[in-house]
PDB file of C-alpha atoms in Angstrom:
ATOM      1  CA  MET A   1    -205.972 -78.955  20.750  1.00 48.00           C
ATOM      2  CA  SER A   2    -208.323 -77.454  23.281  1.00 44.00           C
ATOM      3  CA  GLY A   3    -209.917 -74.073  22.852  1.00 42.00           C
ATOM      4  CA  CYS A   4    -207.980 -72.607  25.771  1.00 41.00           C
ATOM      5  CA  THR A   5    -204.669 -73.649  24.248  1.00 43.00           C
ATOM      6  CA  ARG A   6    -205.558 -71.985  20.921  1.00 43.00           C
ATOM      7  CA  ILE A   7    -206.531 -68.816  22.713  1.00 38.00           C
ATOM      8  CA  HIS A   8    -203.195 -68.734  24.597  1.00 42.00           C
ATOM      9  CA  LYS A   9    -201.267 -69.244  21.364  1.00 45.00           C
ATOM     10  CA  SER A  10    -203.225 -66.491  19.609  1.00 42.00           C
ATOM     11  CA  PHE A  11    -202.472 -64.029  22.441  1.00 39.00           C
ATOM     12  CA  ALA A  12    -198.777 -65.038  22.294  1.00 44.00           C
ATOM     13  CA  MET A  13    -198.615 -64.397  18.547  1.00 48.00           C
ATOM     14  CA  ILE A  14    -200.360 -61.033  18.913  1.00 40.00           C
ATOM     15  CA  PHE A  15    -198.026 -59.997  21.763  1.00 42.00           C
ATOM     16  CA  THR A  16    -194.966 -61.049  19.754  1.00 47.00           C
ATOM     17  CA  GLY A  17    -196.191 -59.040  16.737  1.00 45.00           C
ATOM     18  CA  MET A  18    -196.728 -55.989  18.890  1.00 41.00           C
ATOM     19  CA  VAL A  19    -193.195 -56.236  20.295  1.00 41.00           C
ATOM     20  CA  VAL A  20    -191.718 -56.522  16.781  1.00 40.00           C
ATOM     21  CA  LEU A  21    -193.845 -53.588  15.585  1.00 35.00           C
ATOM     22  CA  CYS A  22    -192.764 -51.412  18.534  1.00 39.00           C
ATOM     23  CA  SER A  23    -189.123 -52.266  17.970  1.00 47.00           C
ATOM     24  CA  ALA A  24    -189.392 -51.360  14.289  1.00 44.00           C
ATOM     25  CA  SER A  25    -191.105 -48.090  15.183  1.00 43.00           C
ATOM     26  CA  GLN A  26    -188.329 -47.168  17.577  1.00 48.00           C
ATOM     27  CA  VAL A  27    -185.652 -47.893  14.959  1.00 41.00           C
ATOM     28  CA  TRP A  28    -187.520 -45.863  12.350  1.00 37.00           C
ATOM     29  CA  ALA A  29    -187.928 -42.972  14.817  1.00 42.00           C
ATOM     30  CA  GLN A  30    -184.218 -43.012  15.656  1.00 46.00           C
ATOM     31  CA  GLU A  31    -183.270 -42.968  11.972  1.00 46.00           C
ATOM     32  CA  LYS A  32    -185.651 -40.087  11.349  1.00 43.00           C
ATOM     33  CA  VAL A  33    -184.166 -38.053  14.211  1.00 40.00           C
ATOM     34  CA  SER A  34    -180.628 -38.702  13.007  1.00 43.00           C
ATOM     35  CA  ILE A  35    -181.461 -37.244   9.586  1.00 39.00           C
ATOM     36  CA  LYS A  36    -182.545 -33.834  10.947  1.00 42.00           C
ATOM     37  CA  PRO A  37    -179.076 -32.477  11.879  1.00 42.00           C
ATOM     38  CA  THR A  38    -177.747 -33.136   8.374  1.00 39.00           C
ATOM     39  CA  GLN A  39    -180.577 -31.073   6.877  1.00 39.00           C
ATOM     40  CA  VAL A  40    -179.756 -27.792   8.774  1.00 35.00           C
ATOM     41  CA  PRO A  41    -176.709 -26.692   6.729  1.00 36.00           C
ATOM     42  CA  GLU A  42    -178.666 -27.189   3.489  1.00 35.00           C
ATOM     43  CA  ALA A  43    -180.827 -24.216   4.435  1.00 32.00           C
ATOM     44  CA  GLU A  44    -177.686 -22.014   4.578  1.00 35.00           C
ATOM     45  CA  VAL A  45    -176.458 -22.842   1.103  1.00 35.00           C
ATOM     46  CA  PRO A  46    -178.222 -19.920  -0.604  1.00 39.00           C
ATOM     47  CA  LYS A  47    -176.599 -17.505   1.872  1.00 49.00           C
ATOM     48  CA  ASP A  48    -173.096 -18.916   1.356  1.00 52.00           C
ATOM     49  CA  GLY A  49    -173.603 -18.863  -2.382  1.00 57.00           C
ATOM     50  CA  GLY A  50    -174.631 -15.175  -2.466  1.00 72.00           C
ATOM     51  CA  PHE A  51    -172.659 -12.293  -3.954  1.00 81.00           C
ATOM     52  CA  ARG A  52    -169.762 -11.352  -1.664  1.00 84.00           C
ATOM     53  CA  LEU A  53    -169.233  -7.679  -0.913  1.00 89.00           C
ATOM     54  CA  ASP A  54    -166.603  -6.646   1.654  1.00 89.00           C
ATOM     55  CA  VAL A  55    -167.221  -3.189   3.107  1.00 92.00           C
ATOM     56  CA  GLY A  56    -164.573  -1.811   5.462  1.00 94.00           C
ATOM     57  CA  ILE A  57    -164.442   1.392   7.478  1.00 96.00           C
ATOM     58  CA  GLY A  58    -161.720   2.597   9.819  1.00 97.00           C
ATOM     59  CA  LEU A  59    -158.661   4.801  10.230  1.00 97.00           C
ATOM     60  CA  LYS A  60    -155.460   5.226   8.234  1.00 97.00           C
ATOM     61  CA  GLY A  61    -152.409   7.344   8.843  1.00 97.00           C
ATOM     62  CA  GLY A  62    -148.665   7.437   8.780  1.00 97.00           C
ATOM     63  CA  LEU A  63    -145.498   9.166   7.680  1.00 97.00           C
ATOM     64  CA  THR A  64    -145.570  11.406   4.600  1.00 97.00           C
ATOM     65  CA  GLY A  65    -142.985  13.214   2.514  1.00 98.00           C
ATOM     66  CA  SER A  66    -143.229  16.194   0.146  1.00 98.00           C
ATOM     67  CA  TRP A  67    -141.007  17.972  -2.341  1.00 97.00           C
ATOM     68  CA  ALA A  68    -141.096  20.934  -4.721  1.00 97.00           C
ATOM     69  CA  LEU A  69    -138.819  22.430  -7.391  1.00 96.00           C
ATOM     70  CA  GLU A  70    -137.315  25.898  -7.192  1.00 96.00           C
ATOM     71  CA  VAL A  71    -139.047  28.890  -8.737  1.00 95.00           C
ATOM     72  CA  PRO A  72    -136.798  31.140 -10.877  1.00 94.00           C
ATOM     73  CA  GLU A  73    -136.520  34.828 -10.076  1.00 91.00           C
ATOM     74  CA  ASN A  74    -138.408  37.502 -11.974  1.00 88.00           C
ATOM     75  CA  ASN A  75    -135.759  39.872 -13.387  1.00 84.00           C
ATOM     76  CA  ALA A  76    -138.025  42.897 -12.996  1.00 83.00           C
ATOM     77  CA  THR A  77    -138.352  42.428  -9.235  1.00 85.00           C
ATOM     78  CA  ARG A  78    -135.068  40.665  -8.391  1.00 85.00           C
ATOM     79  CA  ILE A  79    -133.559  40.958  -4.910  1.00 81.00           C
ATOM     80  CA  GLY A  80    -129.766  41.138  -4.831  1.00 76.00           C
ATOM     81  CA  ALA A  81    -127.915  38.614  -6.983  1.00 77.00           C
ATOM     82  CA  GLU A  82    -130.270  35.679  -6.394  1.00 84.00           C
ATOM     83  CA  SER A  83    -131.577  33.793  -9.424  1.00 89.00           C
ATOM     84  CA  LYS A  84    -134.263  31.977  -7.373  1.00 93.00           C
ATOM     85  CA  SER A  85    -137.339  33.515  -5.822  1.00 94.00           C
ATOM     86  CA  TYR A  86    -138.373  30.314  -3.973  1.00 96.00           C
ATOM     87  CA  TYR A  87    -136.034  27.413  -3.289  1.00 96.00           C
ATOM     88  CA  ALA A  88    -136.381  23.706  -3.979  1.00 96.00           C
ATOM     89  CA  GLY A  89    -137.611  21.982  -0.833  1.00 97.00           C
ATOM     90  CA  PHE A  90    -138.064  18.569   0.738  1.00 98.00           C
ATOM     91  CA  GLY A  91    -139.503  17.474   4.071  1.00 98.00           C
ATOM     92  CA  LEU A  92    -141.423  14.951   6.161  1.00 98.00           C
ATOM     93  CA  GLY A  93    -144.807  15.165   7.829  1.00 97.00           C
ATOM     94  CA  GLY A  94    -147.794  12.968   8.592  1.00 97.00           C
ATOM     95  CA  ASP A  95    -151.451  12.350   7.894  1.00 97.00           C
ATOM     96  CA  VAL A  96    -154.450  10.638   9.516  1.00 98.00           C
ATOM     97  CA  GLY A  97    -158.116  10.179   8.710  1.00 98.00           C
ATOM     98  CA  LEU A  98    -161.114   8.076   7.773  1.00 98.00           C
ATOM     99  CA  ALA A  99    -160.848   5.281   5.182  1.00 97.00           C
ATOM    100  CA  VAL A 100    -163.769   3.524   3.442  1.00 96.00           C
ATOM    101  CA  ASP A 101    -163.214   0.454   1.272  1.00 94.00           C
ATOM    102  CA  ALA A 102    -165.719  -1.650  -0.720  1.00 94.00           C
ATOM    103  CA  ARG A 103    -164.557  -4.757  -2.625  1.00 92.00           C
ATOM    104  CA  ALA A 104    -166.578  -7.186  -4.754  1.00 93.00           C
ATOM    105  CA  LEU A 105    -165.726 -10.869  -4.217  1.00 89.00           C
ATOM    106  CA  GLY A 106    -162.811  -9.678  -2.077  1.00 86.00           C
ATOM    107  CA  ILE A 107    -160.888  -8.847  -5.277  1.00 93.00           C
ATOM    108  CA  VAL A 108    -161.737  -5.507  -6.880  1.00 95.00           C
ATOM    109  CA  GLY A 109    -163.349  -2.364  -5.517  1.00 95.00           C
ATOM    110  CA  LEU A 110    -163.065   1.305  -4.605  1.00 97.00           C
ATOM    111  CA  GLU A 111    -161.385   3.129  -1.741  1.00 97.00           C
ATOM    112  CA  THR A 112    -162.144   6.647  -0.555  1.00 97.00           C
ATOM    113  CA  GLY A 113    -162.100   8.606   2.690  1.00 97.00           C
ATOM    114  CA  LEU A 114    -161.088  11.915   4.225  1.00 98.00           C
ATOM    115  CA  ARG A 115    -157.674  12.627   5.724  1.00 97.00           C
ATOM    116  CA  VAL A 116    -155.874  15.593   7.227  1.00 98.00           C
ATOM    117  CA  SER A 117    -152.268  15.940   6.030  1.00 98.00           C
ATOM    118  CA  PHE A 118    -149.429  17.991   7.482  1.00 97.00           C
ATOM    119  CA  ASP A 119    -146.759  18.648   4.841  1.00 97.00           C
ATOM    120  CA  ASN A 120    -143.395  20.337   5.227  1.00 97.00           C
ATOM    121  CA  ALA A 121    -140.499  21.276   2.964  1.00 98.00           C
ATOM    122  CA  LYS A 122    -137.159  22.890   3.714  1.00 98.00           C
ATOM    123  CA  GLY A 123    -134.759  24.373   1.182  1.00 97.00           C
ATOM    124  CA  TYR A 124    -131.825  26.765   1.044  1.00 96.00           C
ATOM    125  CA  ASN A 125    -129.748  28.916  -1.272  1.00 93.00           C
ATOM    126  CA  GLU A 126    -126.032  29.533  -0.821  1.00 92.00           C
ATOM    127  CA  LEU A 127    -124.847  32.941  -2.004  1.00 90.00           C
ATOM    128  CA  LYS A 128    -121.258  32.820  -3.236  1.00 87.00           C
ATOM    129  CA  ALA A 129    -118.760  35.493  -4.236  1.00 83.00           C
ATOM    130  CA  ALA A 130    -118.393  36.019  -7.977  1.00 79.00           C
ATOM    131  CA  GLY A 131    -115.804  33.653  -9.444  1.00 76.00           C
ATOM    132  CA  SER A 132    -115.336  31.874  -6.104  1.00 80.00           C
ATOM    133  CA  GLN A 133    -116.731  28.873  -4.231  1.00 82.00           C
ATOM    134  CA  ALA A 134    -116.598  30.694  -0.908  1.00 88.00           C
ATOM    135  CA  ILE A 135    -120.061  30.885   0.682  1.00 92.00           C
ATOM    136  CA  LEU A 136    -120.880  34.427   1.701  1.00 92.00           C
ATOM    137  CA  TYR A 137    -124.136  33.502   3.490  1.00 92.00           C
ATOM    138  CA  THR A 138    -126.942  30.948   3.302  1.00 95.00           C
ATOM    139  CA  VAL A 139    -130.661  31.676   3.144  1.00 94.00           C
ATOM    140  CA  ASN A 140    -132.861  28.884   4.588  1.00 97.00           C
ATOM    141  CA  GLN A 141    -136.514  28.542   3.625  1.00 97.00           C
ATOM    142  CA  GLU A 142    -139.223  26.498   5.373  1.00 97.00           C
ATOM    143  CA  GLN A 143    -142.786  25.822   4.212  1.00 98.00           C
ATOM    144  CA  LYS A 144    -145.509  24.345   6.417  1.00 98.00           C
ATOM    145  CA  THR A 145    -148.864  23.330   5.000  1.00 98.00           C
ATOM    146  CA  SER A 146    -151.977  21.506   6.227  1.00 98.00           C
ATOM    147  CA  SER A 147    -154.548  20.108   3.814  1.00 98.00           C
ATOM    148  CA  LEU A 148    -157.594  17.925   3.386  1.00 98.00           C
ATOM    149  CA  ARG A 149    -157.205  14.838   1.165  1.00 98.00           C
ATOM    150  CA  ILE A 150    -159.968  12.875  -0.585  1.00 98.00           C
ATOM    151  CA  PRO A 151    -158.745   9.747  -2.406  1.00 97.00           C
ATOM    152  CA  LEU A 152    -160.714   7.943  -5.105  1.00 98.00           C
ATOM    153  CA  LEU A 153    -158.826   4.756  -5.879  1.00 98.00           C
ATOM    154  CA  LEU A 154    -159.363   1.479  -7.704  1.00 98.00           C
ATOM    155  CA  LYS A 155    -158.233  -1.273  -5.325  1.00 96.00           C
ATOM    156  CA  LEU A 156    -157.186  -4.851  -6.109  1.00 96.00           C
ATOM    157  CA  SER A 157    -156.354  -7.709  -3.744  1.00 94.00           C
ATOM    158  CA  THR A 158    -156.383 -11.476  -3.436  1.00 92.00           C
ATOM    159  CA  PRO A 159    -159.705 -12.705  -1.962  1.00 89.00           C
ATOM    160  CA  ASN A 160    -158.457 -15.019   0.809  1.00 88.00           C
ATOM    161  CA  GLY A 161    -155.568 -15.588   3.173  1.00 90.00           C
ATOM    162  CA  THR A 162    -154.288 -14.067   6.391  1.00 94.00           C
ATOM    163  CA  VAL A 163    -151.778 -11.868   4.520  1.00 96.00           C
ATOM    164  CA  ARG A 164    -153.001 -10.485   1.189  1.00 95.00           C
ATOM    165  CA  PRO A 165    -151.111  -8.306  -1.312  1.00 97.00           C
ATOM    166  CA  THR A 166    -152.977  -5.148  -2.359  1.00 96.00           C
ATOM    167  CA  PHE A 167    -152.593  -2.537  -5.097  1.00 97.00           C
ATOM    168  CA  SER A 168    -154.385   0.811  -5.434  1.00 97.00           C
ATOM    169  CA  PHE A 169    -154.390   3.310  -8.292  1.00 97.00           C
ATOM    170  CA  GLY A 170    -156.320   6.502  -8.987  1.00 98.00           C
ATOM    171  CA  LEU A 171    -156.640  10.165  -8.008  1.00 98.00           C
ATOM    172  CA  GLU A 172    -156.410  12.077  -4.747  1.00 98.00           C
ATOM    173  CA  PHE A 173    -157.870  15.568  -4.435  1.00 98.00           C
ATOM    174  CA  VAL A 174    -155.945  18.033  -2.239  1.00 98.00           C
ATOM    175  CA  ARG A 175    -157.421  21.163  -0.694  1.00 98.00           C
ATOM    176  CA  GLN A 176    -154.847  23.160   1.247  1.00 98.00           C
ATOM    177  CA  LEU A 177    -156.247  24.701   4.428  1.00 98.00           C
ATOM    178  CA  ASP A 178    -153.339  26.930   5.411  1.00 97.00           C
ATOM    179  CA  SER A 179    -149.735  27.480   4.416  1.00 97.00           C
ATOM    180  CA  SER A 180    -146.845  29.510   5.757  1.00 97.00           C
ATOM    181  CA  ILE A 181    -143.305  30.271   4.639  1.00 97.00           C
ATOM    182  CA  SER A 182    -140.389  31.620   6.640  1.00 95.00           C
ATOM    183  CA  TYR A 183    -136.711  32.498   6.144  1.00 94.00           C
ATOM    184  CA  ASP A 184    -133.574  32.329   8.212  1.00 94.00           C
ATOM    185  CA  VAL A 185    -130.160  33.721   7.185  1.00 93.00           C
ATOM    186  CA  VAL A 186    -126.871  32.129   8.302  1.00 93.00           C
ATOM    187  CA  ASP A 187    -123.737  34.204   7.792  1.00 91.00           C
ATOM    188  CA  GLY A 188    -120.643  32.676   6.220  1.00 90.00           C
ATOM    189  CA  ALA A 189    -117.655  34.579   4.909  1.00 86.00           C
ATOM    190  CA  ALA A 190    -119.832  37.686   5.014  1.00 88.00           C
ATOM    191  CA  SER A 191    -123.054  38.964   6.496  1.00 88.00           C
ATOM    192  CA  ALA A 192    -126.238  39.286   4.457  1.00 86.00           C
ATOM    193  CA  PRO A 193    -127.344  42.878   3.880  1.00 85.00           C
ATOM    194  CA  SER A 194    -130.091  43.673   6.392  1.00 82.00           C
ATOM    195  CA  ASP A 195    -132.233  45.471   3.829  1.00 85.00           C
ATOM    196  CA  GLU A 196    -132.051  42.444   1.481  1.00 86.00           C
ATOM    197  CA  THR A 197    -133.289  40.090   4.199  1.00 86.00           C
ATOM    198  CA  ALA A 198    -136.129  42.428   5.143  1.00 88.00           C
ATOM    199  CA  ARG A 199    -137.174  42.873   1.507  1.00 90.00           C
ATOM    200  CA  ARG A 200    -137.239  39.088   0.913  1.00 91.00           C
ATOM    201  CA  GLU A 201    -139.404  38.398   3.948  1.00 91.00           C
ATOM    202  CA  ALA A 202    -141.807  41.181   2.997  1.00 92.00           C
ATOM    203  CA  ARG A 203    -141.969  40.236  -0.684  1.00 94.00           C
ATOM    204  CA  ASN A 204    -142.132  36.414  -0.539  1.00 95.00           C
ATOM    205  CA  GLN A 205    -145.598  35.392   0.611  1.00 97.00           C
ATOM    206  CA  ILE A 206    -147.545  32.156   0.143  1.00 97.00           C
ATOM    207  CA  GLU A 207    -151.196  31.241  -0.375  1.00 97.00           C
ATOM    208  CA  THR A 208    -153.207  28.013  -0.415  1.00 97.00           C
ATOM    209  CA  SER A 209    -154.052  26.079  -3.554  1.00 96.00           C
ATOM    210  CA  ASN A 210    -155.949  22.986  -4.697  1.00 97.00           C
ATOM    211  CA  TYR A 211    -154.607  20.253  -6.953  1.00 98.00           C
ATOM    212  CA  LYS A 212    -155.018  16.641  -8.127  1.00 98.00           C
ATOM    213  CA  LEU A 213    -152.554  13.873  -7.391  1.00 98.00           C
ATOM    214  CA  LEU A 214    -151.999  10.785  -9.507  1.00 98.00           C
ATOM    215  CA  SER A 215    -151.734   8.192  -6.757  1.00 98.00           C
ATOM    216  CA  GLY A 216    -150.486   4.614  -6.521  1.00 98.00           C
ATOM    217  CA  ALA A 217    -149.979   2.335  -3.515  1.00 97.00           C
ATOM    218  CA  PHE A 218    -148.653  -1.175  -3.006  1.00 97.00           C
ATOM    219  CA  GLY A 219    -148.788  -3.132   0.225  1.00 97.00           C
ATOM    220  CA  ILE A 220    -150.252  -5.969   2.238  1.00 97.00           C
ATOM    221  CA  GLU A 221    -153.414  -6.483   4.250  1.00 96.00           C
ATOM    222  CA  ILE A 222    -153.357  -8.593   7.418  1.00 96.00           C
ATOM    223  CA  ASP A 223    -156.736 -10.277   7.942  1.00 93.00           C
ATOM    224  CA  LEU A 224    -157.530 -10.849  11.641  1.00 92.00           C
ATOM    225  CA  GLY A 225    -161.182 -11.743  11.172  1.00 85.00           C
ATOM    226  CA  PRO A 226    -163.488  -8.729  11.389  1.00 91.00           C
ATOM    227  CA  VAL A 227    -160.448  -6.431  11.696  1.00 94.00           C
ATOM    228  CA  LYS A 228    -157.907  -5.838   8.921  1.00 95.00           C
ATOM    229  CA  ILE A 229    -154.561  -4.049   9.131  1.00 97.00           C
ATOM    230  CA  PRO A 230    -153.417  -2.509   5.809  1.00 97.00           C
ATOM    231  CA  ILE A 231    -149.763  -1.503   5.421  1.00 98.00           C
ATOM    232  CA  GLU A 232    -148.984   0.492   2.249  1.00 98.00           C
ATOM    233  CA  ILE A 233    -146.218   2.371   0.471  1.00 98.00           C
ATOM    234  CA  LEU A 234    -147.656   5.379  -1.366  1.00 97.00           C
ATOM    235  CA  ALA A 235    -146.342   7.496  -4.265  1.00 98.00           C
ATOM    236  CA  GLN A 236    -148.129  10.577  -5.690  1.00 98.00           C
ATOM    237  CA  TYR A 237    -147.519  13.178  -8.406  1.00 98.00           C
ATOM    238  CA  ASN A 238    -149.225  16.564  -8.821  1.00 98.00           C
ATOM    239  CA  LEU A 239    -150.981  16.640 -12.213  1.00 97.00           C
ATOM    240  CA  ASP A 240    -151.473  20.430 -11.967  1.00 95.00           C
ATOM    241  CA  TYR A 241    -147.864  21.271 -11.131  1.00 96.00           C
ATOM    242  CA  GLY A 242    -146.417  24.329 -12.843  1.00 92.00           C
ATOM    243  CA  GLY A 243    -142.871  22.967 -13.111  1.00 90.00           C
ATOM    244  CA  ASP A 244    -140.166  25.644 -13.151  1.00 87.00           C
ATOM    245  CA  SER A 245    -142.505  28.306 -14.559  1.00 91.00           C
ATOM    246  CA  PHE A 246    -142.594  31.514 -12.517  1.00 93.00           C
ATOM    247  CA  ASP A 247    -145.897  32.665 -14.040  1.00 92.00           C
ATOM    248  CA  GLN A 248    -147.727  29.398 -13.263  1.00 94.00           C
ATOM    249  CA  ARG A 249    -146.573  29.206  -9.647  1.00 96.00           C
ATOM    250  CA  VAL A 250    -146.382  32.829  -8.478  1.00 96.00           C
ATOM    251  CA  ARG A 251    -148.911  35.651  -8.524  1.00 94.00           C
ATOM    252  CA  VAL A 252    -147.387  39.176  -8.463  1.00 94.00           C
ATOM    253  CA  GLU A 253    -148.948  42.320  -7.063  1.00 93.00           C
ATOM    254  CA  GLY A 254    -147.184  45.664  -7.569  1.00 89.00           C
ATOM    255  CA  THR A 255    -144.006  46.476  -9.503  1.00 85.00           C
ATOM    256  CA  GLY A 256    -140.309  46.942  -8.863  1.00 79.00           C
ATOM    257  CA  GLY A 257    -139.290  47.232  -5.256  1.00 78.00           C
ATOM    258  CA  ASP A 258    -142.930  47.414  -4.165  1.00 85.00           C
ATOM    259  CA  ALA A 259    -143.849  44.029  -5.691  1.00 91.00           C
ATOM    260  CA  THR A 260    -145.296  41.262  -3.519  1.00 95.00           C
ATOM    261  CA  TYR A 261    -145.076  37.594  -4.511  1.00 96.00           C
ATOM    262  CA  TYR A 262    -147.820  35.069  -3.676  1.00 97.00           C
ATOM    263  CA  TYR A 263    -146.485  31.552  -4.169  1.00 97.00           C
ATOM    264  CA  ASN A 264    -149.236  28.941  -4.720  1.00 96.00           C
ATOM    265  CA  GLY A 265    -147.566  26.524  -2.257  1.00 95.00           C
ATOM    266  CA  ALA A 266    -148.316  23.429  -4.344  1.00 97.00           C
ATOM    267  CA  TYR A 267    -145.953  20.488  -3.925  1.00 97.00           C
ATOM    268  CA  GLN A 268    -144.706  18.576  -6.946  1.00 97.00           C
ATOM    269  CA  GLY A 269    -145.330  15.243  -5.267  1.00 97.00           C
ATOM    270  CA  HIS A 270    -145.818  13.265  -2.088  1.00 98.00           C
ATOM    271  CA  PHE A 271    -144.928   9.829  -0.794  1.00 97.00           C
ATOM    272  CA  GLY A 272    -145.613   7.943   2.407  1.00 97.00           C
ATOM    273  CA  VAL A 273    -146.013   4.801   4.459  1.00 97.00           C
ATOM    274  CA  ASN A 274    -149.533   4.254   5.800  1.00 96.00           C
ATOM    275  CA  VAL A 275    -150.888   1.853   8.419  1.00 98.00           C
ATOM    276  CA  GLY A 276    -154.585   1.369   9.122  1.00 97.00           C
ATOM    277  CA  LEU A 277    -157.124  -0.359  11.315  1.00 97.00           C
ATOM    278  CA  ILE A 278    -160.216  -1.330   9.299  1.00 96.00           C
ATOM    279  CA  TYR A 279    -163.371  -3.078  10.521  1.00 95.00           C
ATOM    280  CA  ASP A 280    -164.651  -5.336   7.751  1.00 88.00           C
ATOM    281  CA  LEU A 281    -168.351  -6.031   7.237  1.00 83.00           C
ATOM    282  CA  GLY A 282    -168.649  -9.250   5.223  1.00 70.00           C
ATOM    283  CA  LEU A 283    -171.901  -9.008   3.264  1.00 66.00           C
ATOM    284  CA  PHE A 284    -173.691 -11.478   0.985  1.00 58.00           C
ATOM    285  CA  LEU A 285    -176.223  -9.946  -1.392  1.00 58.00           C
TER     286      LEU A 285
END
């Protein structure tokens, strides 16, 4: 074999080796690039595995109801033949306000906020002739009250799902802002004595009070991503209620015909149906 032939063969072998090496490099480079996209989610694992804390803030409001028991009359300052100084009442109103909710792992947490409530109650007393069922006249009573409400509730829910059941239990603090009471007389078989009506309206006054409610609510929460819509049925009972005790519910100034009553205006309980719009901040700590 001549020297030129050997040189040509050597160049051919070197060229072939370079082609093989370049091809291998390209394959290795492609495999290396294809690995990179699968490594990105691994960097997010610590975030996804963090402690979940759902913090929501928004508005709640809805229809409310209130009721109260009658207050017996004080014999020393009685008006006419009535045995009741204030009548049992029931009525509907509404409330609206800010709601703040924080839940660990989407399961258990606390709810608070600040709402304005408008509560009403109407009652009446039918005055009948002695020994008869004939109604002589009817006295209607209406109470209107506005108050500030601050709930402090333990809240439970399921962590996932578009529709989640919820349950809340705790206390709600009520601070009445203003309260009024009025009377209207409807004649029946007879007319009410004018002096009796005037004395009742002058004597029966009302004042604001503060009290604590034992509160429970059951409902659902519709999860629409960052926005949640809670729908709840609420029941509440006044832990400070004076029952049918005159002394615990009425303050008296003066004596006899000059006495003035100041009813504390506290309701025995409340109930309601609330709907909200809550923006949820999903946090991982």
